[in-house]
Structures are given as C-alpha cells and as structure tokens.
Coordinates of C-alpha atoms (C1' of nucleotides) in Angstrom, one line a residue:
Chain A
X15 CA 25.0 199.0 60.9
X16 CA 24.9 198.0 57.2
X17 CA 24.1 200.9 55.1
X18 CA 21.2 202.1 56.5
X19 CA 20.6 204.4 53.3
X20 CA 21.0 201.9 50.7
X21 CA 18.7 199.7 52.3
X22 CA 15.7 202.1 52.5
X23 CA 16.1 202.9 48.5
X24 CA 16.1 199.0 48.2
X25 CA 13.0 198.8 49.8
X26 CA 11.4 201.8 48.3
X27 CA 12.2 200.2 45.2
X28 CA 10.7 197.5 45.9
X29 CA 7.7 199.0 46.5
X30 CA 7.1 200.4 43.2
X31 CA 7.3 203.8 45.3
X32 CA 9.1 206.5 43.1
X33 CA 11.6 208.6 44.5
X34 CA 11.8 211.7 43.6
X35 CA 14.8 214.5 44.5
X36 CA 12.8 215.2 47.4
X37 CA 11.9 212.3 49.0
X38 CA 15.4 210.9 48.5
X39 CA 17.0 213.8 50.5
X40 CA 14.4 212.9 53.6
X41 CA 14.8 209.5 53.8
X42 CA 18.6 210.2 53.4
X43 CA 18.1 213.0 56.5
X44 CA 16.1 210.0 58.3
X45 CA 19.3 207.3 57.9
X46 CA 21.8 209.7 58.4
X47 CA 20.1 211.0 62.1
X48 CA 18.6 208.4 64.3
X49 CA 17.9 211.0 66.9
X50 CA 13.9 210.7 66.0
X51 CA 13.5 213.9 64.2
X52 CA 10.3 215.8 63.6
X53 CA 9.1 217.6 60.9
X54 CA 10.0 220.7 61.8
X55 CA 13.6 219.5 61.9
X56 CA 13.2 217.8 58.3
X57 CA 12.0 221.1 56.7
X58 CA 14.1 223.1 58.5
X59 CA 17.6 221.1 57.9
X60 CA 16.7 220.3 54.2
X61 CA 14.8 223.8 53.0
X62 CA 18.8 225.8 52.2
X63 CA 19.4 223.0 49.8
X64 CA 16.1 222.5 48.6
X65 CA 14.7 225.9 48.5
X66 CA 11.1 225.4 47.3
X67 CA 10.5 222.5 49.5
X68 CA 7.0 222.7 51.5
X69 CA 6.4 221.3 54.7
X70 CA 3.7 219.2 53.1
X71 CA 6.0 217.6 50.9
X72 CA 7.4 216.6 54.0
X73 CA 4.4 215.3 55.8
X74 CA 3.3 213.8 52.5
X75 CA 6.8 211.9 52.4
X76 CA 6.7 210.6 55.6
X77 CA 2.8 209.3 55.3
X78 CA 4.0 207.6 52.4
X79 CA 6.8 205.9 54.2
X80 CA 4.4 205.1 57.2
X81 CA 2.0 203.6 55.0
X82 CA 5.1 201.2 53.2
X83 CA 6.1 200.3 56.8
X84 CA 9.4 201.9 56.8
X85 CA 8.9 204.3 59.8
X86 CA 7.4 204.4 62.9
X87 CA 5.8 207.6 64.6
X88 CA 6.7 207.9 68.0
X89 CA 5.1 210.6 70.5
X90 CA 6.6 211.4 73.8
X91 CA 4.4 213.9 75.7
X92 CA 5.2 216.5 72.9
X93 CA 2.3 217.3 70.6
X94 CA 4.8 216.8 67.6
X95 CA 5.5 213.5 66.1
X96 CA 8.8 212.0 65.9
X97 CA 10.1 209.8 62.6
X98 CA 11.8 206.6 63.7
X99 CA 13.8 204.7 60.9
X100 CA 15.1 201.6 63.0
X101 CA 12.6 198.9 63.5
X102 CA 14.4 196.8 66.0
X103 CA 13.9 196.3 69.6
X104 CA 14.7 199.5 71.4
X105 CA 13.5 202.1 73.6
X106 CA 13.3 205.6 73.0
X107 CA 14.7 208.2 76.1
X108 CA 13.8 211.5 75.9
X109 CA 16.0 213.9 78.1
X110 CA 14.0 216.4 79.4
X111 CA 16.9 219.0 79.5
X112 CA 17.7 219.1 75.8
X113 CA 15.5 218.0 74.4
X114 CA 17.1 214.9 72.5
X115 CA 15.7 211.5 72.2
X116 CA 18.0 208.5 72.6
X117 CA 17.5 204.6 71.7
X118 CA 18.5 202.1 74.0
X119 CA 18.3 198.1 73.7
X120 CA 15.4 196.2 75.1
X121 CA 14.6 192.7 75.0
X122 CA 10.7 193.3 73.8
X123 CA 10.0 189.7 74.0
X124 CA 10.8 189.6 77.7
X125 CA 8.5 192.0 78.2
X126 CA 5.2 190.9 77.8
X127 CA 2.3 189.9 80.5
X128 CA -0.2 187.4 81.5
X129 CA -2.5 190.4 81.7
X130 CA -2.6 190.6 78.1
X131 CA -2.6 186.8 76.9
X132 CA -5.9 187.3 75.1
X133 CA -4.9 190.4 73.1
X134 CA -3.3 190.5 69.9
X135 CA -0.2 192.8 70.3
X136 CA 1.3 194.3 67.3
X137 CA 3.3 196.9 68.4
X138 CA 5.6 197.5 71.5
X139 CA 7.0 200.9 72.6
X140 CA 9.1 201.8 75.8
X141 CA 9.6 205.4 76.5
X142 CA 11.4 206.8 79.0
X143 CA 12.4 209.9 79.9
X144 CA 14.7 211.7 82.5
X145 CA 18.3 213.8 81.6
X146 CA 20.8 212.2 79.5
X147 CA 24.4 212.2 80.9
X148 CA 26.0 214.8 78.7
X149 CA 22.9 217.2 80.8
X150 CA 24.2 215.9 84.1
X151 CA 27.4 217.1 84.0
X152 CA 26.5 220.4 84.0
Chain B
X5 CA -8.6 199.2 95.5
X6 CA -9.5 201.5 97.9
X7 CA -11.8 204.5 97.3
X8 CA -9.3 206.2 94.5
X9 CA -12.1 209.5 94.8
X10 CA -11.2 209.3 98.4
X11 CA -7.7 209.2 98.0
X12 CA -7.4 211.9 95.3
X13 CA -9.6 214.1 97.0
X14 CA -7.2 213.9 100.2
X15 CA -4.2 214.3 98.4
X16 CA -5.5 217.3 96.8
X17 CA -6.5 219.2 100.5
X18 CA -3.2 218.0 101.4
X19 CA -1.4 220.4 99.2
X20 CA -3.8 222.8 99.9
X21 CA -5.3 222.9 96.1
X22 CA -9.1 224.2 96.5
X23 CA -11.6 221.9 95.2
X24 CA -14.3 224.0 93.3
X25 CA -17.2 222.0 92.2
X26 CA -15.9 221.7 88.7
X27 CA -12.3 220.1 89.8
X28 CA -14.6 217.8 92.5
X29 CA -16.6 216.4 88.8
X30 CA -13.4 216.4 87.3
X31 CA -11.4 213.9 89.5
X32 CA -14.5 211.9 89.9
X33 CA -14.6 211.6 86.8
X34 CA -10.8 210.2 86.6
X35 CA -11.4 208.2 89.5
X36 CA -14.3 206.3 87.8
X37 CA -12.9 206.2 84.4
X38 CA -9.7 204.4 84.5
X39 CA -9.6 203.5 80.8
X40 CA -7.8 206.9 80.0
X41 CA -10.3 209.6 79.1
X42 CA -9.6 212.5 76.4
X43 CA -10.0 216.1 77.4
X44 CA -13.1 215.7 75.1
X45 CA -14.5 212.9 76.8
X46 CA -14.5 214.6 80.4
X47 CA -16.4 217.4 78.9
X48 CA -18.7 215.9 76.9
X49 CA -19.6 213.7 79.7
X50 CA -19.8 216.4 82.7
X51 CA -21.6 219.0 80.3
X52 CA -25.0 217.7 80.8
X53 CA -24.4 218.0 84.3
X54 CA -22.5 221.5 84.8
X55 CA -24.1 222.8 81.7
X56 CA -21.6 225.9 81.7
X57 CA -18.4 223.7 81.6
X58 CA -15.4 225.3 79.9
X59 CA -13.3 223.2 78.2
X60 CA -10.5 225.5 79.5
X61 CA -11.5 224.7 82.6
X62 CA -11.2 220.8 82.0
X63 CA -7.6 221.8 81.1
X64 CA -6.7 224.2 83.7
X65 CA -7.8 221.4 86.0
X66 CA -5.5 219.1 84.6
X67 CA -3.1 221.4 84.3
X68 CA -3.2 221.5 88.4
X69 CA -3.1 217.9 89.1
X70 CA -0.5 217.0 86.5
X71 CA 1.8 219.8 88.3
X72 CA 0.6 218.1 91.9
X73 CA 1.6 214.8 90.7
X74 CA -1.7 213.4 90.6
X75 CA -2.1 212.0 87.4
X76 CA -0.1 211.7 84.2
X77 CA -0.4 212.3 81.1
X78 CA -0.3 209.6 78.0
X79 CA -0.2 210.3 74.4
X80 CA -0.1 207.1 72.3
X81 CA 0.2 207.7 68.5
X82 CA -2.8 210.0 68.6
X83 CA -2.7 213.8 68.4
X84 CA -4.9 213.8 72.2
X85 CA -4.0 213.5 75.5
X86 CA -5.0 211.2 77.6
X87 CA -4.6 211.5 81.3
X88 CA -3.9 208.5 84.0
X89 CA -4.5 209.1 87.7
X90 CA -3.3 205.4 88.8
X91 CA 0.7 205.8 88.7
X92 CA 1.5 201.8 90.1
X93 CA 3.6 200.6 87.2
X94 CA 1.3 199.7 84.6
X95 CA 1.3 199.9 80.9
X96 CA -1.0 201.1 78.7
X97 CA -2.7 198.9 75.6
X98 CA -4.3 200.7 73.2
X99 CA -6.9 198.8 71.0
X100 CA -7.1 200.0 67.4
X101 CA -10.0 198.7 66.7
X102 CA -12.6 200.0 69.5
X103 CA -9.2 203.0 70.6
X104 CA -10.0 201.9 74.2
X105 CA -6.9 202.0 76.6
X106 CA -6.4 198.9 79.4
X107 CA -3.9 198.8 81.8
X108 CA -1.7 195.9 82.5
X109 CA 1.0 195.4 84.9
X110 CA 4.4 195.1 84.2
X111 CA 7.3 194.9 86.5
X112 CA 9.2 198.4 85.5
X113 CA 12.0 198.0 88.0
X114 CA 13.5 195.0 86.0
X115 CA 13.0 197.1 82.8
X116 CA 16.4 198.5 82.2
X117 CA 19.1 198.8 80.4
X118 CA 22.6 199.0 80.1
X119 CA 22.7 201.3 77.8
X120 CA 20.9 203.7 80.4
X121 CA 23.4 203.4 83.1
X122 CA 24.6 207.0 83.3
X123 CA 21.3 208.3 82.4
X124 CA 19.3 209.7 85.0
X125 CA 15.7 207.9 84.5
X126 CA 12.7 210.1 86.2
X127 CA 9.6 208.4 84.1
X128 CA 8.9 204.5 82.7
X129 CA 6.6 204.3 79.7
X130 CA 5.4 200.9 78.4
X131 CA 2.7 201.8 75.4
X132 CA 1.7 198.5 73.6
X133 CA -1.2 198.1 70.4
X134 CA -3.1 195.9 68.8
X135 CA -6.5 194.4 69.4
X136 CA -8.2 193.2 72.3
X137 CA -10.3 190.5 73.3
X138 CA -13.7 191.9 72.8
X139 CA -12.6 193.2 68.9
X140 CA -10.6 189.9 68.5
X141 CA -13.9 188.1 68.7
X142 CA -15.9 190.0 66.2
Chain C
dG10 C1' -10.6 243.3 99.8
dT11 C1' -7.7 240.1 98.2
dT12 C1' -7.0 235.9 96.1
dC13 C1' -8.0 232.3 93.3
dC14 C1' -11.2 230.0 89.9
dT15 C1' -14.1 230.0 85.8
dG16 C1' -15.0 230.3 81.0
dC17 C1' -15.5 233.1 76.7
dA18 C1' -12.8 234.4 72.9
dA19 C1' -8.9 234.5 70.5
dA20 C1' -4.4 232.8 69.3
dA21 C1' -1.0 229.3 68.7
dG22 C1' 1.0 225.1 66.9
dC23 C1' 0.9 220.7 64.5
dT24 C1' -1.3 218.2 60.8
dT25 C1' -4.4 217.4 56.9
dT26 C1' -7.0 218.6 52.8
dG27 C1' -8.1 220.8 48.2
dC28 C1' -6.4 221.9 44.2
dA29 C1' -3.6 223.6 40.3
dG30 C1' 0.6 223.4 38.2
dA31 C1' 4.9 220.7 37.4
dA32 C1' 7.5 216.6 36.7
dG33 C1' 8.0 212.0 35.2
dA34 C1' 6.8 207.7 32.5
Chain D
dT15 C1' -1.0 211.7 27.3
dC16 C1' -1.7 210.0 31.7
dT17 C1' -0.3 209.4 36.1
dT18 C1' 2.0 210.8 40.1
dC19 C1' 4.3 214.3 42.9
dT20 C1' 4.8 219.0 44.7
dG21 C1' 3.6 222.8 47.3
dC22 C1' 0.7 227.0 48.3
dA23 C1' -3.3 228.2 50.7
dA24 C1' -6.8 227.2 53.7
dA25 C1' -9.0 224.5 57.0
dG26 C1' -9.2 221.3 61.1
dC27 C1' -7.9 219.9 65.7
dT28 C1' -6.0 220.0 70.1
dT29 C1' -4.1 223.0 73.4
dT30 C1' -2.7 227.5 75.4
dT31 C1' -3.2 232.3 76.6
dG32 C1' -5.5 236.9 77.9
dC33 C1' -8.7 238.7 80.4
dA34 C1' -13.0 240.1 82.7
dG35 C1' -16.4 238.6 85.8
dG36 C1' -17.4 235.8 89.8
dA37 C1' -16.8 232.9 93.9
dA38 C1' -14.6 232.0 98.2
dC39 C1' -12.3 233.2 102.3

DNA sequence: GTTCCTGCAAAAGCTTTGCAGAAGA
DNA sequence: TCTTCTGCAAAGCTTTTGCAGGAAC
C-alpha cells in the first residue's frame, strides 16, 4: 500500500480541515493499525505522548473524519465502535478468542441480490466472526 | 413459512426453558415482527398489554434465547440491538431514511474467501444500507 | 420448600453535549 | 480579533447487575 499516511493529510488538506498536533497523531495511529481500533484504544495508546489529550478530542476527531468520508464505523456485536481507515472491498473477521478484527478480500459487487433490485444500496459490510488461526493453535 | 410462534415455542420446551407469560409475548412478538425489533420496541409495544413489563425482563428474555440459539443478535451502525429469530442465510438492509431493516437472501456458502482459509468461521454477517423502495419514492 | 422468574433500582459503559479557555489564522 | 479546536464535567442512552418478592412445580 502507497503511503497510507500521506494520503489521508492529502485529503484532509483538501478539505480545508485543519490539523492540529492532535488530530495528526490519530489519523497517523489510524494508518499505522488497520486492526479497526476503538476509541478506547486511540486514547489509551496516544495519552503517554500526548498527556492532556481527552477522550472527546478523540471522538470529536473521528466525527470529523466520518463526516469528510475518510472512515467508516464498523460495529460487530460489541457496544463499542470500531474506526476503519481502508475503504476498499473487504470484510471485517472478528475472532472471538482475542478479540482482534481482521480484513479479508471480497468481491462486493458479486454480492448483491435480486431481492434488493429496487433499493438504493450505498454501503456494503460483511462481518464474520469465528477464531483466527494464531487462536487455533493453542 | 410455517407457524415460526409454533416452531419457537417447541424449540424452547425442547430445551426445557419455561415459558412464563412474559417470554410467551416476547417470542410472539419476534415471530410477528420480522423487521428486527429494538429492545425498546418490544416493550413499548407489549406494555399496554402486560402493563408491569420490565424492560429487564425484555432483556433477560433475550438474554435466554440468544444463549439457546434462538435468535441472533444484529447491531448495524446504531448504538441498539436488534435481535433476528429467522437464522436461514439472509442479510439484513437497513433503510436510513425510514431505519426499517428487510431481509434478503444471499447465498452465504459461496461467500468466502481465501484469505479466510485457516480461519475458523462460526458466524456470516451481510449488513447492507441505503434506501428502500418505499423512501426512494418520496 | 426449592427453584426459577420478574422487575425495581442502581450501576456500568460508550457516546454526546455544553461551555470556557487555549490555540491558530 | 475572530474563528476553530481542545478537553473537563455533566448528561444521555443502552445494557447489565444486585436483590427482594413472587410464581411455579
């Protein structure tokens, strides 16, 4: 992948949306791990550098990227949301051992049904769920 | 489809889970309303009838038949559950206009992936949005 | 009598809102 | 200066837990 990083400032910038020390630092947390983090994990991972950082700034943040289209919330029978940064067709697998959420490719326009040929569809989501090899082997 | 009340009702006595008058409204309820209902929108709607409904009861009662197996529960990009007692593979639409939820059918056995291969996969998820028919034609 | 079910009240957890002060243009 | 961003505190919601009273067997 191309610089994932880079390409989100570029399209911040684009959008007139400022960034400030904070925001930087999340969206660089949200390039650097694709592992659909939540808030929680944000705050938690980015409050030793950033001392004063509230959890609001980080909701804030993320609402802010939501709204600009640059993330996706994705909820998987956990009553916490989960910060996607990667747009393209994929799944999300959620082992149910750890606790980690995977991506895996799907072909989004083969899935589609004659159910639904009247309806506008503007987003598509696969989740699965199940243990993830590495919990297998144990 | 055959009497789903019937069937759900059966399956309950089969594993021996007693079924008080509350948990008989309650899978009524589910086996009428196949558009997904909220915690909030079984009480509200059995209240006027069991005018000393608990809300904790609604849960505990789904608490029961989610550990039997009897329904599921769906949560798509809103902070509320939403519970499913028909487990065929389906997936769930959600409107965003009118927030109803339809089914439609999709084949989940060729939804794969290679990616998955050593991943052990215990639950299929297909949650689509947009608009529907009815909102498309306002 | 023993077990399970109900439902009030309170707590817990995630998210949002109000607002004052700080930072940036 | 004027606007925007930050973050504390408090509120809002959904869901869970503790527990006492009640029903069923």
């Amino acid at each position: 992948m191309a610089d994932l990083f880079l390409m989100l400032k570029e399209e911040l910038k684009k959008r007139n949306i400022s960034l400030s020390y904070q925001r930087l630092k999340i969206v660089e947390y949200l390039a650097q791990h694709l592992c659909h983090p939540t808030v929680e994990q944000i705050y938690t991972h980015l409050v030793p550098s950033i001392p004063t950082l509230s959890k609001t700034t980080v909701y804030n943040t993320l609402r802010v990227l939501l709204d600009a289209g640059l993330v996706r919330v994705i909820e998987i029978e956990d009553h916490e949301s989960r910060y996607d940064v990667v747009m393209e067709g994929h799944g999300h697998f959620k082992c149910e051992s750890c606790g980690c959420i995977y991506n895996f490719h799907v072909d989004m326009d083969a899935l589609s049904s004659e159910d639904l040929k009247l309806f506008e569809i503007k987003e598509k989501n696969v989740y699965f769920s199940g243990v993830c090899p590495h919990c297998r082997n144990k």
